mmCIF file of C-alpha atoms and ligand atoms in Angstrom:
data_model
loop_
_atom_site.group_PDB
_atom_site.id
_atom_site.type_symbol
_atom_site.label_atom_id
_atom_site.label_comp_id
_atom_site.label_asym_id
_atom_site.label_seq_id
_atom_site.Cartn_x
_atom_site.Cartn_y
_atom_site.Cartn_z
ATOM 1 C CA MET A 1382 -56.122 -14.115 -86.585
ATOM 2 C CA LYS A 1383 -56.825 -10.378 -86.170
ATOM 3 C CA SER A 1384 -54.549 -7.427 -85.848
ATOM 4 C CA PHE A 1385 -52.962 -6.978 -82.490
ATOM 5 C CA ASN A 1386 -53.796 -3.775 -80.741
ATOM 6 C CA PRO A 1387 -52.014 -3.554 -77.373
ATOM 7 C CA PRO A 1388 -53.615 -1.755 -74.485
ATOM 8 C CA VAL A 1389 -52.070 1.665 -73.776
ATOM 9 C CA ARG A 1390 -50.093 1.340 -70.483
ATOM 10 C CA THR A 1391 -47.793 3.431 -68.449
ATOM 11 C CA LEU A 1392 -44.672 1.468 -68.045
ATOM 12 C CA MET A 1393 -43.096 2.047 -64.612
ATOM 13 C CA GLY A 1394 -41.323 -1.238 -64.158
ATOM 14 C CA PRO A 1395 -37.670 -2.332 -64.673
ATOM 15 C CA GLY A 1396 -37.992 -1.963 -68.473
ATOM 16 C CA PRO A 1397 -39.209 -1.643 -71.126
ATOM 17 C CA SER A 1398 -40.114 1.988 -70.262
ATOM 18 C CA ASP A 1399 -42.458 4.090 -72.257
ATOM 19 C CA VAL A 1400 -41.309 4.708 -75.830
ATOM 20 C CA HIS A 1401 -41.640 8.342 -76.932
ATOM 21 C CA PRO A 1402 -44.111 8.923 -79.764
ATOM 22 C CA ARG A 1403 -41.410 10.526 -81.841
ATOM 23 C CA ILE A 1404 -39.479 7.312 -81.683
ATOM 24 C CA LEU A 1405 -42.508 5.150 -82.468
ATOM 25 C CA SER A 1406 -43.252 7.285 -85.576
ATOM 26 C CA ALA A 1407 -39.589 7.096 -86.669
ATOM 27 C CA MET A 1408 -39.849 3.421 -86.726
ATOM 28 C CA ALA A 1409 -42.839 3.513 -89.043
ATOM 29 C CA ARG A 1410 -40.775 5.277 -91.846
ATOM 30 C CA PRO A 1411 -40.172 3.317 -94.963
ATOM 31 C CA THR A 1412 -37.759 0.363 -94.797
ATOM 32 C CA ILE A 1413 -34.638 0.671 -96.957
ATOM 33 C CA GLY A 1414 -31.767 -1.580 -97.696
ATOM 34 C CA HIS A 1415 -29.209 -2.181 -94.953
ATOM 35 C CA LEU A 1416 -26.465 -1.262 -97.428
ATOM 36 C CA ASP A 1417 -28.337 1.702 -98.964
ATOM 37 C CA PRO A 1418 -26.018 4.781 -98.897
ATOM 38 C CA ALA A 1419 -28.723 6.712 -97.065
ATOM 39 C CA PHE A 1420 -28.848 3.996 -94.397
ATOM 40 C CA VAL A 1421 -25.123 3.900 -94.094
ATOM 41 C CA GLY A 1422 -25.069 7.617 -93.388
ATOM 42 C CA MET A 1423 -27.624 7.095 -90.654
ATOM 43 C CA MET A 1424 -25.467 4.300 -89.237
ATOM 44 C CA ASP A 1425 -22.500 6.718 -88.958
ATOM 45 C CA GLU A 1426 -24.607 9.296 -87.215
ATOM 46 C CA THR A 1427 -25.857 6.682 -84.848
ATOM 47 C CA LYS A 1428 -22.276 5.755 -83.886
ATOM 48 C CA GLU A 1429 -21.455 9.364 -83.292
ATOM 49 C CA GLY A 1430 -24.579 9.840 -81.149
ATOM 50 C CA LEU A 1431 -23.682 6.807 -79.147
ATOM 51 C CA GLN A 1432 -20.138 8.054 -78.600
ATOM 52 C CA ALA A 1433 -21.601 11.363 -77.359
ATOM 53 C CA ILE A 1434 -23.940 9.794 -74.829
ATOM 54 C CA PHE A 1435 -21.352 7.249 -73.677
ATOM 55 C CA LYS A 1436 -18.923 10.095 -73.452
ATOM 56 C CA THR A 1437 -16.244 8.230 -75.366
ATOM 57 C CA GLU A 1438 -14.077 8.605 -78.501
ATOM 58 C CA ASN A 1439 -13.807 4.804 -78.762
ATOM 59 C CA GLU A 1440 -13.887 4.061 -82.480
ATOM 60 C CA LEU A 1441 -15.630 0.803 -81.825
ATOM 61 C CA THR A 1442 -18.937 2.194 -80.549
ATOM 62 C CA MET A 1443 -21.957 0.615 -82.172
ATOM 63 C CA PRO A 1444 -25.359 -0.980 -81.612
ATOM 64 C CA VAL A 1445 -25.583 -4.756 -81.505
ATOM 65 C CA SER A 1446 -28.668 -5.953 -83.363
ATOM 66 C CA ALA A 1447 -30.143 -7.708 -80.326
ATOM 67 C CA PRO A 1448 -31.189 -6.928 -76.748
ATOM 68 C CA GLY A 1449 -28.955 -5.978 -73.796
ATOM 69 C CA SER A 1450 -28.245 -9.654 -73.037
ATOM 70 C CA ALA A 1451 -26.567 -9.904 -76.460
ATOM 71 C CA GLY A 1452 -24.450 -6.843 -75.645
ATOM 72 C CA MET A 1453 -23.448 -8.675 -72.473
ATOM 73 C CA GLU A 1454 -22.504 -11.759 -74.464
ATOM 74 C CA THR A 1455 -20.622 -9.636 -77.085
ATOM 75 C CA CYS A 1456 -18.333 -8.257 -74.377
ATOM 76 C CA PHE A 1457 -17.650 -11.566 -72.705
ATOM 77 C CA ALA A 1458 -17.492 -13.769 -75.896
ATOM 78 C CA ASN A 1459 -14.886 -11.368 -77.427
ATOM 79 C CA LEU A 1460 -12.806 -10.733 -74.306
ATOM 80 C CA VAL A 1461 -12.868 -13.967 -72.283
ATOM 81 C CA GLU A 1462 -10.710 -16.881 -73.469
ATOM 82 C CA PRO A 1463 -10.609 -20.383 -72.047
ATOM 83 C CA ASN A 1464 -8.780 -20.448 -68.710
ATOM 84 C CA ASP A 1465 -8.886 -16.574 -68.308
ATOM 85 C CA LYS A 1466 -9.421 -15.559 -64.750
ATOM 86 C CA VAL A 1467 -12.223 -13.016 -64.455
ATOM 87 C CA ILE A 1468 -13.209 -11.277 -61.247
ATOM 88 C CA VAL A 1469 -16.977 -10.795 -61.352
ATOM 89 C CA CYS A 1470 -19.018 -8.910 -58.827
ATOM 90 C CA ILE A 1471 -22.431 -10.288 -57.931
ATOM 91 C CA ASN A 1472 -24.949 -8.084 -56.079
ATOM 92 C CA GLY A 1473 -28.013 -9.071 -58.054
ATOM 93 C CA VAL A 1474 -29.410 -10.926 -60.952
ATOM 94 C CA PHE A 1475 -27.336 -9.437 -63.739
ATOM 95 C CA GLY A 1476 -23.972 -10.138 -61.890
ATOM 96 C CA MET A 1477 -25.060 -13.741 -61.760
ATOM 97 C CA ARG A 1478 -25.591 -13.744 -65.572
ATOM 98 C CA MET A 1479 -22.148 -12.297 -66.083
ATOM 99 C CA LYS A 1480 -20.700 -15.234 -64.163
ATOM 100 C CA GLU A 1481 -22.699 -17.670 -66.279
ATOM 101 C CA ASN A 1482 -21.186 -16.120 -69.438
ATOM 102 C CA ILE A 1483 -17.647 -16.472 -68.048
ATOM 103 C CA THR A 1484 -17.966 -20.145 -67.117
ATOM 104 C CA ARG A 1485 -19.659 -21.056 -70.410
ATOM 105 C CA LEU A 1486 -16.737 -19.530 -72.235
ATOM 106 C CA GLY A 1487 -14.305 -21.762 -70.306
ATOM 107 C CA GLY A 1488 -13.113 -18.838 -68.167
ATOM 108 C CA GLU A 1489 -12.550 -19.074 -64.401
ATOM 109 C CA ALA A 1490 -14.871 -16.776 -62.469
ATOM 110 C CA ILE A 1491 -13.628 -15.371 -59.189
ATOM 111 C CA VAL A 1492 -16.737 -14.107 -57.469
ATOM 112 C CA VAL A 1493 -16.853 -11.026 -55.303
ATOM 113 C CA GLU A 1494 -20.267 -11.183 -53.582
ATOM 114 C CA ASP A 1495 -22.337 -8.443 -51.926
ATOM 115 C CA ASP A 1496 -25.851 -8.481 -50.489
ATOM 116 C CA TRP A 1497 -28.661 -7.687 -52.803
ATOM 117 C CA GLY A 1498 -29.534 -4.026 -52.394
ATOM 118 C CA ASN A 1499 -25.882 -3.102 -51.730
ATOM 119 C CA ALA A 1500 -23.345 -1.503 -54.052
ATOM 120 C CA VAL A 1501 -20.255 -3.582 -55.058
ATOM 121 C CA SER A 1502 -17.716 -3.222 -52.259
ATOM 122 C CA VAL A 1503 -14.608 -1.512 -53.492
ATOM 123 C CA ASP A 1504 -12.621 -3.010 -50.653
ATOM 124 C CA LYS A 1505 -13.591 -6.574 -51.501
ATOM 125 C CA VAL A 1506 -12.751 -6.008 -55.148
ATOM 126 C CA GLU A 1507 -9.299 -4.668 -54.205
ATOM 127 C CA GLN A 1508 -8.692 -7.700 -52.043
ATOM 128 C CA ALA A 1509 -9.728 -10.013 -54.903
ATOM 129 C CA LEU A 1510 -7.383 -8.102 -57.314
ATOM 130 C CA LYS A 1511 -4.546 -8.510 -54.812
ATOM 131 C CA ASP A 1512 -5.288 -12.248 -54.224
ATOM 132 C CA ASN A 1513 -5.503 -12.987 -57.988
ATOM 133 C CA PRO A 1514 -2.620 -11.270 -59.765
ATOM 134 C CA GLU A 1515 -3.158 -13.326 -62.881
ATOM 135 C CA ALA A 1516 -6.752 -12.120 -63.282
ATOM 136 C CA LYS A 1517 -7.227 -10.360 -66.652
ATOM 137 C CA ILE A 1518 -10.699 -8.835 -66.350
ATOM 138 C CA LEU A 1519 -12.924 -7.144 -63.812
ATOM 139 C CA ALA A 1520 -16.626 -7.341 -64.559
ATOM 140 C CA PHE A 1521 -19.478 -5.659 -62.687
ATOM 141 C CA VAL A 1522 -22.932 -4.103 -63.086
ATOM 142 C CA HIS A 1523 -23.057 -0.309 -62.819
ATOM 143 C CA ALA A 1524 -26.835 -0.148 -62.251
ATOM 144 C CA GLU A 1525 -28.298 -3.367 -60.776
ATOM 145 C CA THR A 1526 -31.903 -3.282 -62.033
ATOM 146 C CA SER A 1527 -32.846 -6.297 -59.862
ATOM 147 C CA THR A 1528 -32.350 -4.185 -56.684
ATOM 148 C CA GLY A 1529 -31.904 -0.513 -57.594
ATOM 149 C CA ALA A 1530 -28.320 -0.225 -56.355
ATOM 150 C CA GLN A 1531 -25.709 1.743 -58.132
ATOM 151 C CA SER A 1532 -21.968 0.869 -57.908
ATOM 152 C CA ASP A 1533 -18.960 3.255 -58.156
ATOM 153 C CA ALA A 1534 -17.842 2.492 -61.660
ATOM 154 C CA LYS A 1535 -15.218 5.249 -61.703
ATOM 155 C CA THR A 1536 -13.333 3.924 -58.665
ATOM 156 C CA LEU A 1537 -13.764 0.274 -59.637
ATOM 157 C CA CYS A 1538 -12.338 0.824 -63.144
ATOM 158 C CA LYS A 1539 -9.363 2.847 -61.962
ATOM 159 C CA LEU A 1540 -8.638 0.190 -59.384
ATOM 160 C CA ALA A 1541 -8.764 -2.600 -62.037
ATOM 161 C CA HIS A 1542 -6.184 -0.815 -64.129
ATOM 162 C CA GLN A 1543 -3.820 -0.574 -61.205
ATOM 163 C CA TYR A 1544 -3.824 -4.307 -61.156
ATOM 164 C CA ASP A 1545 -3.548 -4.703 -64.988
ATOM 165 C CA CYS A 1546 -7.152 -5.828 -65.360
ATOM 166 C CA ILE A 1547 -9.504 -4.529 -68.107
ATOM 167 C CA THR A 1548 -13.067 -3.853 -67.210
ATOM 168 C CA ILE A 1549 -16.462 -5.041 -68.514
ATOM 169 C CA VAL A 1550 -19.348 -2.829 -67.298
ATOM 170 C CA ASP A 1551 -23.070 -3.490 -67.561
ATOM 171 C CA ALA A 1552 -24.704 -0.057 -68.194
ATOM 172 C CA VAL A 1553 -28.010 -1.342 -69.545
ATOM 173 C CA THR A 1554 -29.957 0.711 -66.957
ATOM 174 C CA SER A 1555 -27.514 3.444 -66.276
ATOM 175 C CA LEU A 1556 -26.950 4.897 -69.804
ATOM 176 C CA GLY A 1557 -28.893 8.150 -70.092
ATOM 177 C CA GLY A 1558 -30.288 7.928 -66.594
ATOM 178 C CA THR A 1559 -27.362 8.495 -64.298
ATOM 179 C CA GLU A 1560 -23.750 9.813 -64.610
ATOM 180 C CA LEU A 1561 -21.598 7.659 -66.907
ATOM 181 C CA ARG A 1562 -18.354 8.648 -68.514
ATOM 182 C CA VAL A 1563 -16.614 5.893 -70.456
ATOM 183 C CA ASP A 1564 -13.321 7.573 -71.300
ATOM 184 C CA GLU A 1565 -12.850 9.619 -68.141
ATOM 185 C CA TRP A 1566 -13.683 6.576 -65.986
ATOM 186 C CA GLU A 1567 -11.497 4.295 -68.137
ATOM 187 C CA ILE A 1568 -14.171 1.777 -68.823
ATOM 188 C CA ASP A 1569 -12.836 -0.815 -71.384
ATOM 189 C CA ALA A 1570 -15.948 -2.688 -72.558
ATOM 190 C CA ILE A 1571 -19.527 -1.506 -71.917
ATOM 191 C CA TYR A 1572 -22.920 -2.603 -73.051
ATOM 192 C CA SER A 1573 -26.268 -0.980 -72.653
ATOM 193 C CA GLY A 1574 -29.923 -1.380 -73.870
ATOM 194 C CA THR A 1575 -32.338 0.817 -75.702
ATOM 195 C CA GLN A 1576 -35.483 0.055 -73.646
ATOM 196 C CA LYS A 1577 -34.455 1.564 -70.343
ATOM 197 C CA CYS A 1578 -33.319 5.238 -70.117
ATOM 198 C CA LEU A 1579 -33.074 6.037 -73.857
ATOM 199 C CA SER A 1580 -36.910 6.133 -74.308
ATOM 200 C CA ALA A 1581 -36.643 3.693 -77.138
ATOM 201 C CA MET A 1582 -37.975 0.215 -78.056
ATOM 202 C CA PRO A 1583 -36.425 -3.018 -76.711
ATOM 203 C CA GLY A 1584 -34.096 -4.977 -78.924
ATOM 204 C CA ILE A 1585 -30.872 -3.155 -79.480
ATOM 205 C CA SER A 1586 -27.716 -3.123 -77.353
ATOM 206 C CA PRO A 1587 -25.267 -0.213 -77.736
ATOM 207 C CA ILE A 1588 -21.588 -1.224 -76.916
ATOM 208 C CA SER A 1589 -18.254 0.473 -76.830
ATOM 209 C CA PHE A 1590 -14.749 -1.004 -76.599
ATOM 210 C CA SER A 1591 -11.576 0.861 -75.709
ATOM 211 C CA GLU A 1592 -8.190 0.365 -77.419
ATOM 212 C CA ARG A 1593 -7.101 -1.634 -74.366
ATOM 213 C CA ALA A 1594 -10.027 -3.992 -74.838
ATOM 214 C CA LEU A 1595 -9.473 -4.278 -78.681
ATOM 215 C CA THR A 1596 -5.828 -5.212 -78.106
ATOM 216 C CA LYS A 1597 -7.069 -8.216 -75.961
ATOM 217 C CA VAL A 1598 -9.514 -9.165 -78.745
ATOM 218 C CA LYS A 1599 -6.785 -8.935 -81.410
ATOM 219 C CA ASN A 1600 -4.362 -11.013 -79.393
ATOM 220 C CA ARG A 1601 -6.703 -13.895 -78.735
ATOM 221 C CA GLN A 1602 -5.185 -17.370 -79.052
ATOM 222 C CA SER A 1603 -8.479 -18.902 -80.231
ATOM 223 C CA PRO A 1604 -11.323 -17.522 -82.442
ATOM 224 C CA VAL A 1605 -14.396 -16.073 -80.785
ATOM 225 C CA THR A 1606 -16.736 -19.017 -80.444
ATOM 226 C CA SER A 1607 -19.896 -17.040 -81.439
ATOM 227 C CA TRP A 1608 -20.010 -16.312 -85.099
ATOM 228 C CA PHE A 1609 -22.750 -13.682 -84.848
ATOM 229 C CA LEU A 1610 -21.098 -11.776 -82.005
ATOM 230 C CA ASP A 1611 -17.469 -11.859 -83.186
ATOM 231 C CA LEU A 1612 -16.536 -8.237 -83.481
ATOM 232 C CA ASN A 1613 -13.907 -8.907 -86.103
ATOM 233 C CA LEU A 1614 -16.758 -9.860 -88.446
ATOM 234 C CA VAL A 1615 -19.367 -7.422 -87.152
ATOM 235 C CA MET A 1616 -17.054 -4.531 -87.846
ATOM 236 C CA GLY A 1617 -16.964 -5.445 -91.526
ATOM 237 C CA TYR A 1618 -20.464 -4.035 -91.567
ATOM 238 C CA TRP A 1619 -20.385 -1.425 -88.776
ATOM 239 C CA GLY A 1620 -16.777 -0.173 -89.096
ATOM 240 C CA LYS A 1621 -16.520 3.452 -90.101
ATOM 241 C CA GLY A 1622 -14.862 4.347 -93.399
ATOM 242 C CA ALA A 1623 -14.311 0.650 -94.279
ATOM 243 C CA LYS A 1624 -16.269 -0.617 -97.303
ATOM 244 C CA ARG A 1625 -19.420 -2.097 -95.772
ATOM 245 C CA THR A 1626 -19.926 -5.769 -96.293
ATOM 246 C CA TYR A 1627 -23.042 -7.839 -95.493
ATOM 247 C CA HIS A 1628 -22.760 -9.516 -92.078
ATOM 248 C CA HIS A 1629 -26.416 -9.714 -91.082
ATOM 249 C CA THR A 1630 -29.549 -7.765 -92.158
ATOM 250 C CA ALA A 1631 -29.603 -4.883 -89.708
ATOM 251 C CA PRO A 1632 -33.006 -4.308 -88.050
ATOM 252 C CA VAL A 1633 -33.500 -1.220 -90.186
ATOM 253 C CA ASN A 1634 -36.641 0.306 -88.668
ATOM 254 C CA THR A 1635 -35.538 -0.460 -85.118
ATOM 255 C CA LEU A 1636 -32.356 1.479 -85.799
ATOM 256 C CA TYR A 1637 -34.415 4.401 -87.029
ATOM 257 C CA GLY A 1638 -35.884 4.326 -83.523
ATOM 258 C CA LEU A 1639 -32.478 4.320 -81.835
ATOM 259 C CA HIS A 1640 -31.275 7.176 -84.065
ATOM 260 C CA GLU A 1641 -34.290 9.245 -83.114
ATOM 261 C CA SER A 1642 -33.719 8.513 -79.452
ATOM 262 C CA LEU A 1643 -30.200 9.771 -79.692
ATOM 263 C CA VAL A 1644 -31.344 12.916 -81.490
ATOM 264 C CA MET A 1645 -33.772 13.468 -78.573
ATOM 265 C CA MET A 1646 -31.180 12.728 -75.878
ATOM 266 C CA LEU A 1647 -28.708 15.188 -77.494
ATOM 267 C CA GLU A 1648 -31.519 17.905 -77.835
ATOM 268 C CA GLU A 1649 -32.212 17.493 -74.102
ATOM 269 C CA GLY A 1650 -28.442 17.208 -73.188
ATOM 270 C CA VAL A 1651 -27.150 14.096 -71.493
ATOM 271 C CA GLU A 1652 -26.410 15.946 -68.274
ATOM 272 C CA ASN A 1653 -29.967 17.323 -68.251
ATOM 273 C CA SER A 1654 -31.293 13.830 -68.685
ATOM 274 C CA TRP A 1655 -29.327 12.632 -65.636
ATOM 275 C CA ALA A 1656 -30.684 15.639 -63.730
ATOM 276 C CA ARG A 1657 -34.256 14.935 -64.778
ATOM 277 C CA HIS A 1658 -34.026 11.294 -63.635
ATOM 278 C CA GLN A 1659 -32.651 12.526 -60.300
ATOM 279 C CA SER A 1660 -35.212 15.177 -59.629
ATOM 280 C CA ASN A 1661 -38.096 12.994 -60.546
ATOM 281 C CA HIS A 1662 -36.719 10.241 -58.363
ATOM 282 C CA GLU A 1663 -36.780 12.709 -55.504
ATOM 283 C CA LEU A 1664 -40.353 13.649 -56.158
ATOM 284 C CA LEU A 1665 -41.396 10.039 -56.188
ATOM 285 C CA ARG A 1666 -39.346 9.298 -53.030
ATOM 286 C CA ASP A 1667 -41.045 12.198 -51.124
ATOM 287 C CA GLY A 1668 -44.459 10.928 -52.144
ATOM 288 C CA LEU A 1669 -43.784 7.288 -51.234
ATOM 289 C CA GLU A 1670 -42.122 8.145 -47.966
ATOM 290 C CA ALA A 1671 -45.139 10.365 -47.059
ATOM 291 C CA MET A 1672 -47.229 7.204 -47.483
ATOM 292 C CA GLY A 1673 -44.879 5.372 -45.083
ATOM 293 C CA ILE A 1674 -43.263 3.358 -47.809
ATOM 294 C CA ASN A 1675 -39.435 2.769 -47.416
ATOM 295 C CA PHE A 1676 -36.564 2.102 -49.788
ATOM 296 C CA LEU A 1677 -34.477 -1.019 -49.967
ATOM 297 C CA VAL A 1678 -31.238 0.734 -51.011
ATOM 298 C CA ASN A 1679 -29.472 3.286 -48.822
ATOM 299 C CA GLU A 1680 -29.712 6.810 -50.119
ATOM 300 C CA LYS A 1681 -26.086 7.166 -51.268
ATOM 301 C CA ASP A 1682 -26.235 4.029 -53.512
ATOM 302 C CA ARG A 1683 -29.759 4.497 -54.836
ATOM 303 C CA LEU A 1684 -30.490 4.529 -58.523
ATOM 304 C CA PRO A 1685 -32.886 7.361 -59.488
ATOM 305 C CA GLN A 1686 -34.335 5.372 -62.365
ATOM 306 C CA LEU A 1687 -35.142 2.251 -60.455
ATOM 307 C CA ASN A 1688 -36.880 2.557 -57.085
ATOM 308 C CA SER A 1689 -37.031 -0.621 -55.008
ATOM 309 C CA VAL A 1690 -39.422 -0.147 -52.147
ATOM 310 C CA PHE A 1691 -40.697 -2.423 -49.434
ATOM 311 C CA ILE A 1692 -44.233 -3.631 -49.712
ATOM 312 C CA PRO A 1693 -46.096 -2.505 -46.552
ATOM 313 C CA GLU A 1694 -46.870 -5.132 -44.017
ATOM 314 C CA GLY A 1695 -49.999 -7.151 -44.747
ATOM 315 C CA VAL A 1696 -50.416 -5.968 -48.284
ATOM 316 C CA ASP A 1697 -51.043 -8.461 -51.128
ATOM 317 C CA ASP A 1698 -48.281 -7.905 -53.697
ATOM 318 C CA ALA A 1699 -50.031 -9.484 -56.675
ATOM 319 C CA GLN A 1700 -53.416 -7.887 -55.906
ATOM 320 C CA VAL A 1701 -52.015 -4.394 -55.735
ATOM 321 C CA ARG A 1702 -50.057 -4.804 -59.005
ATOM 322 C CA ALA A 1703 -53.234 -6.217 -60.644
ATOM 323 C CA THR A 1704 -55.315 -3.252 -59.504
ATOM 324 C CA LEU A 1705 -52.732 -0.865 -60.882
ATOM 325 C CA LEU A 1706 -52.659 -2.686 -64.173
ATOM 326 C CA ASN A 1707 -56.416 -3.270 -64.611
ATOM 327 C CA ASP A 1708 -57.746 0.014 -63.126
ATOM 328 C CA TYR A 1709 -54.963 2.419 -64.084
ATOM 329 C CA ASN A 1710 -53.136 0.780 -67.000
ATOM 330 C CA LEU A 1711 -50.052 1.167 -64.869
ATOM 331 C CA GLU A 1712 -47.229 -1.473 -64.737
ATOM 332 C CA ILE A 1713 -44.786 -1.610 -61.831
ATOM 333 C CA GLY A 1714 -42.154 -4.347 -61.338
ATOM 334 C CA ALA A 1715 -42.217 -7.195 -58.870
ATOM 335 C CA GLY A 1716 -39.316 -8.091 -56.659
ATOM 336 C CA LEU A 1717 -36.780 -10.749 -57.706
ATOM 337 C CA GLY A 1718 -34.998 -13.549 -55.817
ATOM 338 C CA ALA A 1719 -35.065 -13.116 -52.031
ATOM 339 C CA TYR A 1720 -37.060 -9.975 -52.553
ATOM 340 C CA ALA A 1721 -39.891 -11.525 -54.549
ATOM 341 C CA GLY A 1722 -43.091 -10.544 -52.741
ATOM 342 C CA LYS A 1723 -41.169 -8.185 -50.496
ATOM 343 C CA VAL A 1724 -40.444 -5.235 -52.728
ATOM 344 C CA TRP A 1725 -41.806 -3.370 -55.737
ATOM 345 C CA ARG A 1726 -39.500 -1.987 -58.347
ATOM 346 C CA ILE A 1727 -40.810 1.312 -59.685
ATOM 347 C CA GLY A 1728 -39.022 2.508 -62.810
ATOM 348 C CA LEU A 1729 -38.624 6.088 -63.756
ATOM 349 C CA MET A 1730 -36.651 5.558 -66.928
ATOM 350 C CA GLY A 1731 -36.404 7.586 -70.072
ATOM 351 C CA TYR A 1732 -39.717 8.930 -71.337
ATOM 352 C CA THR A 1733 -41.415 7.447 -68.300
ATOM 353 C CA SER A 1734 -39.514 9.744 -66.022
ATOM 354 C CA ARG A 1735 -42.131 12.556 -66.042
ATOM 355 C CA LYS A 1736 -44.056 14.329 -63.260
ATOM 356 C CA GLU A 1737 -47.456 13.240 -64.516
ATOM 357 C CA ASN A 1738 -46.402 9.589 -64.183
ATOM 358 C CA ILE A 1739 -45.288 10.156 -60.601
ATOM 359 C CA ALA A 1740 -48.680 11.722 -59.660
ATOM 360 C CA LEU A 1741 -50.452 8.806 -61.443
ATOM 361 C CA CYS A 1742 -48.330 6.256 -59.616
ATOM 362 C CA LEU A 1743 -48.799 7.825 -56.156
ATOM 363 C CA SER A 1744 -52.508 8.220 -56.440
ATOM 364 C CA ALA A 1745 -53.035 4.779 -57.937
ATOM 365 C CA LEU A 1746 -50.948 3.193 -55.178
ATOM 366 C CA LYS A 1747 -52.925 5.071 -52.481
ATOM 367 C CA ASP A 1748 -56.189 3.723 -54.076
ATOM 368 C CA ALA A 1749 -54.845 0.147 -54.417
ATOM 369 C CA LEU A 1750 -53.528 0.131 -50.838
ATOM 370 C CA GLY A 1751 -56.774 1.464 -49.548
ATOM 371 C CA LYS A 1752 -58.423 -1.587 -50.995
HETATM 372 C C1 PLP B 1984 -32.449 -5.152 -68.672
HETATM 373 C C2 PLP B 1984 -31.090 -5.530 -68.228
HETATM 374 C C3 PLP B 1984 -30.357 -6.423 -68.996
HETATM 375 C C4 PLP B 1984 -30.809 -7.224 -70.118
HETATM 376 O O1 PLP B 1984 -31.269 -6.524 -71.109
HETATM 377 P P1 PLP B 1984 -32.313 -7.264 -72.137
HETATM 378 O O2 PLP B 1984 -32.563 -6.138 -73.174
HETATM 379 O O3 PLP B 1984 -33.468 -7.629 -71.375
HETATM 380 O O4 PLP B 1984 -31.599 -8.406 -72.764
HETATM 381 C C5 PLP B 1984 -28.926 -6.594 -68.581
HETATM 382 N N1 PLP B 1984 -28.491 -5.940 -67.551
HETATM 383 C C6 PLP B 1984 -29.235 -5.063 -66.823
HETATM 384 C C7 PLP B 1984 -28.549 -4.352 -65.575
HETATM 385 C C8 PLP B 1984 -30.504 -4.839 -67.128
HETATM 386 O O5 PLP B 1984 -31.273 -3.990 -66.390
#
């Protein structure tokens, strides 16, 4: 074997996005013990930083030591009990995964379906809440990375509470990239990821649970079936103030990376980060539309950080993406499901969301399409 030296790419797909050099160098700092007082101090700061960017005062706000999918499982495994009715909205890949979590936990999934590329329909959700008064949870994806559609989390969460449901929200792609206010919008359980709009490496999933959600966890009839994701146990290590006890060995250096990304996000200002993602989206949109390339999602529901655009008629999808990668070191995402071969997904997330990348992407695409 030899050392692995990856090529230097520009990552404009659905994630991971480019990792900021400050974060890469933070991760190269010396490893210390996961119970070292210096490390514990950094853990507390990390929790405070996450509260600030989630815009929440939830005590249980912490990073799960695993990727976004594990954050998803943490929410469902702790909150869904056998026979619980859960209303789950499916308008893309990640809603389907939510449903899979529910049924594997013995819950009953009541599916509200919308076409891929559309936002979750508030009217359909209200009808499902009316039709299923025993439902306990509403689950939906805020930013559907498989299509680039954004749903109205604020309205959906308030609606759920009118019908005595708590909410589970997937914010893997939205956190840091688009408006998100956990407390004000009354989100009960939320999970995200580090590799999308936080400019950090893959592998960590920030989560936050409201008091309402914690009450449901505490009143469970049966123990959480996953040992690793059981928050009662995890909080023995991550809980603030409590004497920390070993639960698992935290990914120490990866958490340095998350900490640095939070420092950077707070230096920029969360609102400024949302605004940067929006203005860069508009720049890319103008350039693509000038080339005759159209968007999948209508303007109102479009995510600024994930641009799904139709591949022009007669163009070879794989060949264009190969040209971008081989000639420009530029990665863009392919379409999924019914949109495989029909759309490209161009990410402008985190550190990737910069003007120079938009210029590179537009000129590289022009060249590739010319061929
Ligand atoms: C990327 C993503 C996930 C999964 O995150 P991983 O870190 O890949 O496990 C979940 N939900 C959404 C909306 C995503 O974009």
